[in-house]
PDB file of C-alpha atoms in Angstrom:
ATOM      1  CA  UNK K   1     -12.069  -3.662  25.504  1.00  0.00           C
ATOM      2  CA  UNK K   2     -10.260  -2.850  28.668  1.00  0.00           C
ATOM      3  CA  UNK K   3      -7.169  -0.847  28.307  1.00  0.00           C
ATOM      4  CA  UNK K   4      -4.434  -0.695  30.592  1.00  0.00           C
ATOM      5  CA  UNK K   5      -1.077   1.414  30.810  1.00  0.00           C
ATOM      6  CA  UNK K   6       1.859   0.012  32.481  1.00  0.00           C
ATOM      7  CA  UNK K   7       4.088   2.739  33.189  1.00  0.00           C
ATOM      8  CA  UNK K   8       7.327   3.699  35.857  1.00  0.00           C
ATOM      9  CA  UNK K   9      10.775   5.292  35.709  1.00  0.00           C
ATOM     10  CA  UNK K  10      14.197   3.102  34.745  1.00  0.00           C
ATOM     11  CA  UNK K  11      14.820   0.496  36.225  1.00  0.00           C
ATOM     12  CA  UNK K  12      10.935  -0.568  37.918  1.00  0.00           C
ATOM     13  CA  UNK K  13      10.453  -3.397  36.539  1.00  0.00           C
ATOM     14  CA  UNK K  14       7.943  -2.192  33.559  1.00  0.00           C
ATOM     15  CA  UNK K  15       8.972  -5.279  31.017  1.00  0.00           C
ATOM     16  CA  UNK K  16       8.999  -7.760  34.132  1.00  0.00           C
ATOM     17  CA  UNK K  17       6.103  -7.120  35.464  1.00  0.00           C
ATOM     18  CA  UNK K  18       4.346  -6.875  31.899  1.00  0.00           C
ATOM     19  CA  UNK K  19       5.460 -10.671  31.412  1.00  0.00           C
ATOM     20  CA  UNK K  20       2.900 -11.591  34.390  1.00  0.00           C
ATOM     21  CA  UNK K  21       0.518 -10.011  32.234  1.00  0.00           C
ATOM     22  CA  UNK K  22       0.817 -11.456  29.612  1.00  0.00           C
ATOM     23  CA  UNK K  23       0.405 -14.922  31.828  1.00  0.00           C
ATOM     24  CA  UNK K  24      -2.727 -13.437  32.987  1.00  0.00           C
ATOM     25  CA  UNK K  25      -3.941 -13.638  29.137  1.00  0.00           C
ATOM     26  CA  UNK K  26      -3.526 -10.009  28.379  1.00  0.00           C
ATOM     27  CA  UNK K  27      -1.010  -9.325  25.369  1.00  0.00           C
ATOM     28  CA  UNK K  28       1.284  -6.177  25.571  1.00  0.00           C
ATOM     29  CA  UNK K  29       1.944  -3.357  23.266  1.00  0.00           C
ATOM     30  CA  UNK K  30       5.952  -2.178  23.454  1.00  0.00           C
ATOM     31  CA  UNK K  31       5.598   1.684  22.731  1.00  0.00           C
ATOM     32  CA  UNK K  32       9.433   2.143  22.985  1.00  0.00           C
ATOM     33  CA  UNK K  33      10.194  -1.217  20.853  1.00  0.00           C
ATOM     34  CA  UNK K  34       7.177   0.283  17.860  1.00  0.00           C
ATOM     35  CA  UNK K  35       8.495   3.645  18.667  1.00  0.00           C
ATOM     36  CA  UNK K  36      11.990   2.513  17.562  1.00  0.00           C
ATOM     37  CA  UNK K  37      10.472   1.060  14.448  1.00  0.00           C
ATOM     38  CA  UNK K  38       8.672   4.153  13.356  1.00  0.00           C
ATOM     39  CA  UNK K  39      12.433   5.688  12.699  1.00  0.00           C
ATOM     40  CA  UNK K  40      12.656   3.011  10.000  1.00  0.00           C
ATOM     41  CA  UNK K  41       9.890   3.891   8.290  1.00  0.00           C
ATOM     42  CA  UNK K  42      10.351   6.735   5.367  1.00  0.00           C
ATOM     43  CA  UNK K  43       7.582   8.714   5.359  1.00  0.00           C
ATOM     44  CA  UNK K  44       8.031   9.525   9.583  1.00  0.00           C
ATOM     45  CA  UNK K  45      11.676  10.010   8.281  1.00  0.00           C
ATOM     46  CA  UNK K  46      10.250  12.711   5.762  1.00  0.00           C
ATOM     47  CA  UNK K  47       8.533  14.193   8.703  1.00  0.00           C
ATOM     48  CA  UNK K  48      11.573  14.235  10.789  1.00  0.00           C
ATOM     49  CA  UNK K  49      13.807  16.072   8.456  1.00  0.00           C
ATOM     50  CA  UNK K  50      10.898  18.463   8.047  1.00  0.00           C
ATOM     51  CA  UNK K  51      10.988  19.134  11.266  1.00  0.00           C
ATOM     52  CA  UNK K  52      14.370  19.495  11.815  1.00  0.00           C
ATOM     53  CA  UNK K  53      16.317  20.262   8.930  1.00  0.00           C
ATOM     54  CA  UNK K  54      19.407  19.295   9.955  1.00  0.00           C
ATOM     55  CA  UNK K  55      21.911  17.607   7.471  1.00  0.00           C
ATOM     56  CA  UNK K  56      23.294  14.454   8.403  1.00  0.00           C
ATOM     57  CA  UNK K  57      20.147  13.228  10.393  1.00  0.00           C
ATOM     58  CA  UNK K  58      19.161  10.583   7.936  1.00  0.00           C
ATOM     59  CA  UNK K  59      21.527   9.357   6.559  1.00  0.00           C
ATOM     60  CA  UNK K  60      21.070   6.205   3.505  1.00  0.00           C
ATOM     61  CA  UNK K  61      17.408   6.052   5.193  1.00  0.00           C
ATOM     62  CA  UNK K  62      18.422   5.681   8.501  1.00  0.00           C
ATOM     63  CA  UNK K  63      17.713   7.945  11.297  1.00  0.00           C
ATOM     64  CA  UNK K  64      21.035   8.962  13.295  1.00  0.00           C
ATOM     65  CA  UNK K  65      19.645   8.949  16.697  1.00  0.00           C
ATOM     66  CA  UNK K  66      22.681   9.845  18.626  1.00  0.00           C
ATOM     67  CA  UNK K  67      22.087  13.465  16.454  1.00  0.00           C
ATOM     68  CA  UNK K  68      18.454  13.325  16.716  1.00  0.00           C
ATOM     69  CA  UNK K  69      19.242  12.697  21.177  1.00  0.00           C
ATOM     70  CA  UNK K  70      21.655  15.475  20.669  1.00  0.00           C
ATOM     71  CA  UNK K  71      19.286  18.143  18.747  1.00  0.00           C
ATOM     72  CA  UNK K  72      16.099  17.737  21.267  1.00  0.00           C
ATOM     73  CA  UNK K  73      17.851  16.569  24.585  1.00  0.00           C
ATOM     74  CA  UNK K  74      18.274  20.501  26.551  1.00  0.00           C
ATOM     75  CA  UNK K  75      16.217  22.238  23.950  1.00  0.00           C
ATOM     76  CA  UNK K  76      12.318  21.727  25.856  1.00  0.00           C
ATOM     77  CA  UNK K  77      10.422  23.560  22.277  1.00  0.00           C
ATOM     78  CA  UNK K  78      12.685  20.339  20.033  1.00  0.00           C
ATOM     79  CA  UNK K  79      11.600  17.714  22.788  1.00  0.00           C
ATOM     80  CA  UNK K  80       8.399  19.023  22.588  1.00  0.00           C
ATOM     81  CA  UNK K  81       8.049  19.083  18.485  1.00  0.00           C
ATOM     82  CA  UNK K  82       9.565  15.244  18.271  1.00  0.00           C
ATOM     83  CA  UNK K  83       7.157  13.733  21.018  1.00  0.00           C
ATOM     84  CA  UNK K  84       4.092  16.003  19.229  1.00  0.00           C
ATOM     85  CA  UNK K  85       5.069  13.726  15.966  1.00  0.00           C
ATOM     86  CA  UNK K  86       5.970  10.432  17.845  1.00  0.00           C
ATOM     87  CA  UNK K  87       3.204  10.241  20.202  1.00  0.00           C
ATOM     88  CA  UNK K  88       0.187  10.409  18.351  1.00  0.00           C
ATOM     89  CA  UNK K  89       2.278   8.063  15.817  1.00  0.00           C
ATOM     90  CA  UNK K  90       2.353   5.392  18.502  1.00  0.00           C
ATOM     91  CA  UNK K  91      -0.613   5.501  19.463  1.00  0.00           C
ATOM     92  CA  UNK K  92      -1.828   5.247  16.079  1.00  0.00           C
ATOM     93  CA  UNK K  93      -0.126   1.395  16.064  1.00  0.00           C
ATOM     94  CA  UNK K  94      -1.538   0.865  19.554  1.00  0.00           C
ATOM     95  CA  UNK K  95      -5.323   1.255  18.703  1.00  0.00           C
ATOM     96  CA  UNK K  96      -4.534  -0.572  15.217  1.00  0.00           C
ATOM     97  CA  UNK K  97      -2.833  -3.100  17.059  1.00  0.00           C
ATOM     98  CA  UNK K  98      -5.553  -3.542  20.342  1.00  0.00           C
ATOM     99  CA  UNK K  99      -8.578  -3.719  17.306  1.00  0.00           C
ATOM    100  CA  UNK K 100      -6.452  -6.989  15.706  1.00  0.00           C
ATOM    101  CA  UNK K 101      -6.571  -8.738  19.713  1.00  0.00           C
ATOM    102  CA  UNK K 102      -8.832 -11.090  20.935  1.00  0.00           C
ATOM    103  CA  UNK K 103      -8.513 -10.601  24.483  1.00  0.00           C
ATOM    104  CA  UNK K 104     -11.090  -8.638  27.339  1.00  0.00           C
ATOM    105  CA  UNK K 105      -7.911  -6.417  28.296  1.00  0.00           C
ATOM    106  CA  UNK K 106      -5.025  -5.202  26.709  1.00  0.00           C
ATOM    107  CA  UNK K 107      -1.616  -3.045  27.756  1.00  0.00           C
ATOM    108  CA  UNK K 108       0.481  -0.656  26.893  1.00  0.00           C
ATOM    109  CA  UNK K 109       3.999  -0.521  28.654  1.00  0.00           C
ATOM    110  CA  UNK K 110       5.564   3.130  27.979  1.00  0.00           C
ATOM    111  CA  UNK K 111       8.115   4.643  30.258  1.00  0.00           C
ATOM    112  CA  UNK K 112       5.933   8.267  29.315  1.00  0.00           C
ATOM    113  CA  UNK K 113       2.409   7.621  30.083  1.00  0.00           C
ATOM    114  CA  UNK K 114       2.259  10.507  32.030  1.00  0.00           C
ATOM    115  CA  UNK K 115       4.888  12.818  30.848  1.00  0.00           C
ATOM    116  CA  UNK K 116       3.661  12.217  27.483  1.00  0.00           C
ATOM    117  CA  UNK K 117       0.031  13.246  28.367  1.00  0.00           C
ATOM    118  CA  UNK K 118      -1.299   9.602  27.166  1.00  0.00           C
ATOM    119  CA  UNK K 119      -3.038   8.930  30.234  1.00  0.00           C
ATOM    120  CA  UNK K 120      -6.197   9.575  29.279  1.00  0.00           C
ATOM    121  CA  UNK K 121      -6.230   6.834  26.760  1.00  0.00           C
ATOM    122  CA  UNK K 122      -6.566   4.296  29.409  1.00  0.00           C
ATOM    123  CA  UNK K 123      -8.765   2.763  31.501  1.00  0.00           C
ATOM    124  CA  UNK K 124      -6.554   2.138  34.444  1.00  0.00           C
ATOM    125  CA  UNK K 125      -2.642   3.017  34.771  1.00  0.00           C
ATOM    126  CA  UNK K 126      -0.349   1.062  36.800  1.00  0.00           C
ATOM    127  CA  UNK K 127       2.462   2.037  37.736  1.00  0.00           C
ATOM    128  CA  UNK K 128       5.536  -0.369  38.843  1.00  0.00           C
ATOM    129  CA  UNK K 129       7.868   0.958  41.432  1.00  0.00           C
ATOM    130  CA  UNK K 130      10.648   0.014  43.593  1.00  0.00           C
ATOM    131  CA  UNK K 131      13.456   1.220  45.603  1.00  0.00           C
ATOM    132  CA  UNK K 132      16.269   3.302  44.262  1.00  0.00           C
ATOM    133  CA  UNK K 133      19.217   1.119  44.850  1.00  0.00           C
ATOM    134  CA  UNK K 134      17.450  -1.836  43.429  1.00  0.00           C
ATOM    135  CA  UNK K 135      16.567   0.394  40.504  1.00  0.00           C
ATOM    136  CA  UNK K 136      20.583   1.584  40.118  1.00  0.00           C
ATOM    137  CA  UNK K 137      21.655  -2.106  40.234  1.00  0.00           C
ATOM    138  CA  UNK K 138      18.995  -3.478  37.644  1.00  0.00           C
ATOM    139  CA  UNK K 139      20.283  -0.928  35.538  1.00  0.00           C
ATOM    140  CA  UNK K 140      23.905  -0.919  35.855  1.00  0.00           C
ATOM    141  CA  UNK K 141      23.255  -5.267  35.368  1.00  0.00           C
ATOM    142  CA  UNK K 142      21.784  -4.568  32.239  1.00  0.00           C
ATOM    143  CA  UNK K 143      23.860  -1.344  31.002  1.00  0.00           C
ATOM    144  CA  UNK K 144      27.491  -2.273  32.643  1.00  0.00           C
ATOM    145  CA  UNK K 145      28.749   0.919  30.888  1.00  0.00           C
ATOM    146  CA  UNK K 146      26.510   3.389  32.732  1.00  0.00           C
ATOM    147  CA  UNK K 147      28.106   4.420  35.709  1.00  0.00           C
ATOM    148  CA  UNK K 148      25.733   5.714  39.041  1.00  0.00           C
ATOM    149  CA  UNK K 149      25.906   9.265  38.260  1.00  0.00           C
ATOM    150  CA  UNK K 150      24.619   8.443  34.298  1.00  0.00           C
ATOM    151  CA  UNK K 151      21.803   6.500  36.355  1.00  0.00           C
ATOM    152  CA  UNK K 152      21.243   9.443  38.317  1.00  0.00           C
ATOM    153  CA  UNK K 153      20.872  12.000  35.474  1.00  0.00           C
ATOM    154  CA  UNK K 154      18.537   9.588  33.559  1.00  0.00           C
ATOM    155  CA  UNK K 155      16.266   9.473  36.408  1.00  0.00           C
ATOM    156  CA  UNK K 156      16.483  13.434  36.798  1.00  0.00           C
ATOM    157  CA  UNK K 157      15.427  13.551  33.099  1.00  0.00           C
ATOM    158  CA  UNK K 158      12.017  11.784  34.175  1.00  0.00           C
ATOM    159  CA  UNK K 159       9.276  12.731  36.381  1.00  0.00           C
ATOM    160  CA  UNK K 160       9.944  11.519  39.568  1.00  0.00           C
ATOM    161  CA  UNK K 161       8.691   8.470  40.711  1.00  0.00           C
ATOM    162  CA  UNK K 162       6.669   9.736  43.566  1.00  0.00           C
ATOM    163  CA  UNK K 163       4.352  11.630  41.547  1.00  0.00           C
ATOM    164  CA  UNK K 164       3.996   8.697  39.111  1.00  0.00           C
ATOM    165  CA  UNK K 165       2.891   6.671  42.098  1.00  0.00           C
ATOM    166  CA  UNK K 166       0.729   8.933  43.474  1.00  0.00           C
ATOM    167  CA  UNK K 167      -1.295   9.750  39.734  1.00  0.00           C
ATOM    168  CA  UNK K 168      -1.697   6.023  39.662  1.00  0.00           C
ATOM    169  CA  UNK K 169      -4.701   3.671  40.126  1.00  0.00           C
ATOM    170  CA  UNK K 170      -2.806   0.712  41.291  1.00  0.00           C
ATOM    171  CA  UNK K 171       1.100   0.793  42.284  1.00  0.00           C
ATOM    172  CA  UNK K 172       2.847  -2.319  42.204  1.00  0.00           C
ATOM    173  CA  UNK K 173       6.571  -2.801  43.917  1.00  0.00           C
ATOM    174  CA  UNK K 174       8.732  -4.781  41.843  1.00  0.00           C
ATOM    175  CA  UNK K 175      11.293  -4.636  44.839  1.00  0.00           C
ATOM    176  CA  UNK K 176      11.490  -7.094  47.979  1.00  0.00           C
ATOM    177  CA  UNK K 177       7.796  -7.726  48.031  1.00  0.00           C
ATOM    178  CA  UNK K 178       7.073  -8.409  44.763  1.00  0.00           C
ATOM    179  CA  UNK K 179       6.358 -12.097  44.805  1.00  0.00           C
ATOM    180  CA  UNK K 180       3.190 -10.868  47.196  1.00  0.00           C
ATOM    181  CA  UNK K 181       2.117  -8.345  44.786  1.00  0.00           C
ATOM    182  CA  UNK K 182       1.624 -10.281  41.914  1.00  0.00           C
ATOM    183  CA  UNK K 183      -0.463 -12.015  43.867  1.00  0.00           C
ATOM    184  CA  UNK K 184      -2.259 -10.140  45.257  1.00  0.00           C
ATOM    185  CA  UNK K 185      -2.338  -8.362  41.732  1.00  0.00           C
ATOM    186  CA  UNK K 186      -3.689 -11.548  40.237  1.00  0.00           C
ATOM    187  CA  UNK K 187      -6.283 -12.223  42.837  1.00  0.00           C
ATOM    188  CA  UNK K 188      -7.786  -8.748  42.460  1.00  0.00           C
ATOM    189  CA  UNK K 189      -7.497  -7.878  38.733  1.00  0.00           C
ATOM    190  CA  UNK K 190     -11.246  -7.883  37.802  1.00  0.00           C
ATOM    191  CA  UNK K 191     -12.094  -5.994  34.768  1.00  0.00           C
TER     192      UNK K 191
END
């Protein structure tokens, strides 16, 4: 089985572009959405409060993740420790979940491919880009709250888009020529 990693920074496109995917007859694996999930789940709350001791983080089984964002966000070793226990945890339910699929291809769309060091899991990673005002405006459409500079320092947070592109086996723009790069995306996607 062919697997694929669809990955970019806020406000790309990632969940768009997955949706022409999923046309194409390959189904899609949400790491953020089963990411979210694992937080429910006791025994990776066990390992959280192992790992971080901190009273008041789960609270009536339920992680409090504006703590949790507040205890690892600035401190790189607590980043580190949380995506060492998430990561593999994901892609745990990604392998369980591509063995259950009865396609030739299948996807992953993670914001982290690369920062997370999951690359290597993949067959191909594509990465969806497009400009930065278009990205700001997606976002701020979606998230009315966020102001620019909030935009801004999210983006900072991640690695920057240019690298992302240039790691990547195919690059798709999800800006003003998008129409033409699906496709052209859907005429040459052989696997």
């Amino acid at each position: 089985m062919f697997k694929i990693a669809l990955t970019g920074g806020i406000g790309t496109g990632k969940t768009y572009l997955s949706k022409h995917f999923i046309q194409m007859g390959i189904p899609v694996f949400y790491a953020d959405e089963e990411a979210k999930k694992l937080y429910e789940n006791q025994p990776f709350q066990q390992k959280l409060d192992e790992l971080f001791h901190h009273e008041g983080l789960i609270v009536n089984h339920r992680v409090n993740i504006p703590l949790l964002s507040s205890l690892v966000f600035g401190d790189e070793q607590k980043l580190q420790a949380l995506n060492a226990l998430v990561h593999p945890a994901v892609m745990e339910l990604f392998e369980q979940w591509a063995g259950q699929q009865h396609s030739y291809a299948v996807m992953m769309e993670s914001a982290i491919i690369y920062e997370g060091g999951l690359a290597h899991y993949f067959d191909k990673v594509i990465v969806a880009d497009a400009p930065l005002e278009l990205r700001i405006e997606r976002i701020m459409t979606r998230n009315p709250n966020l102001t620019r500079e909030d935009i801004l320092q999210r983006m900072a947070r991640q690695m920057p888009q240019q690298e992302k592109c240039c790691m990547a086996d195919l690059v798709v723009c999800t800006g003003e020529t998008y129409e033409l790069s699906c496709k052209k995306l859907s005429a040459d996607m052989h696997f």
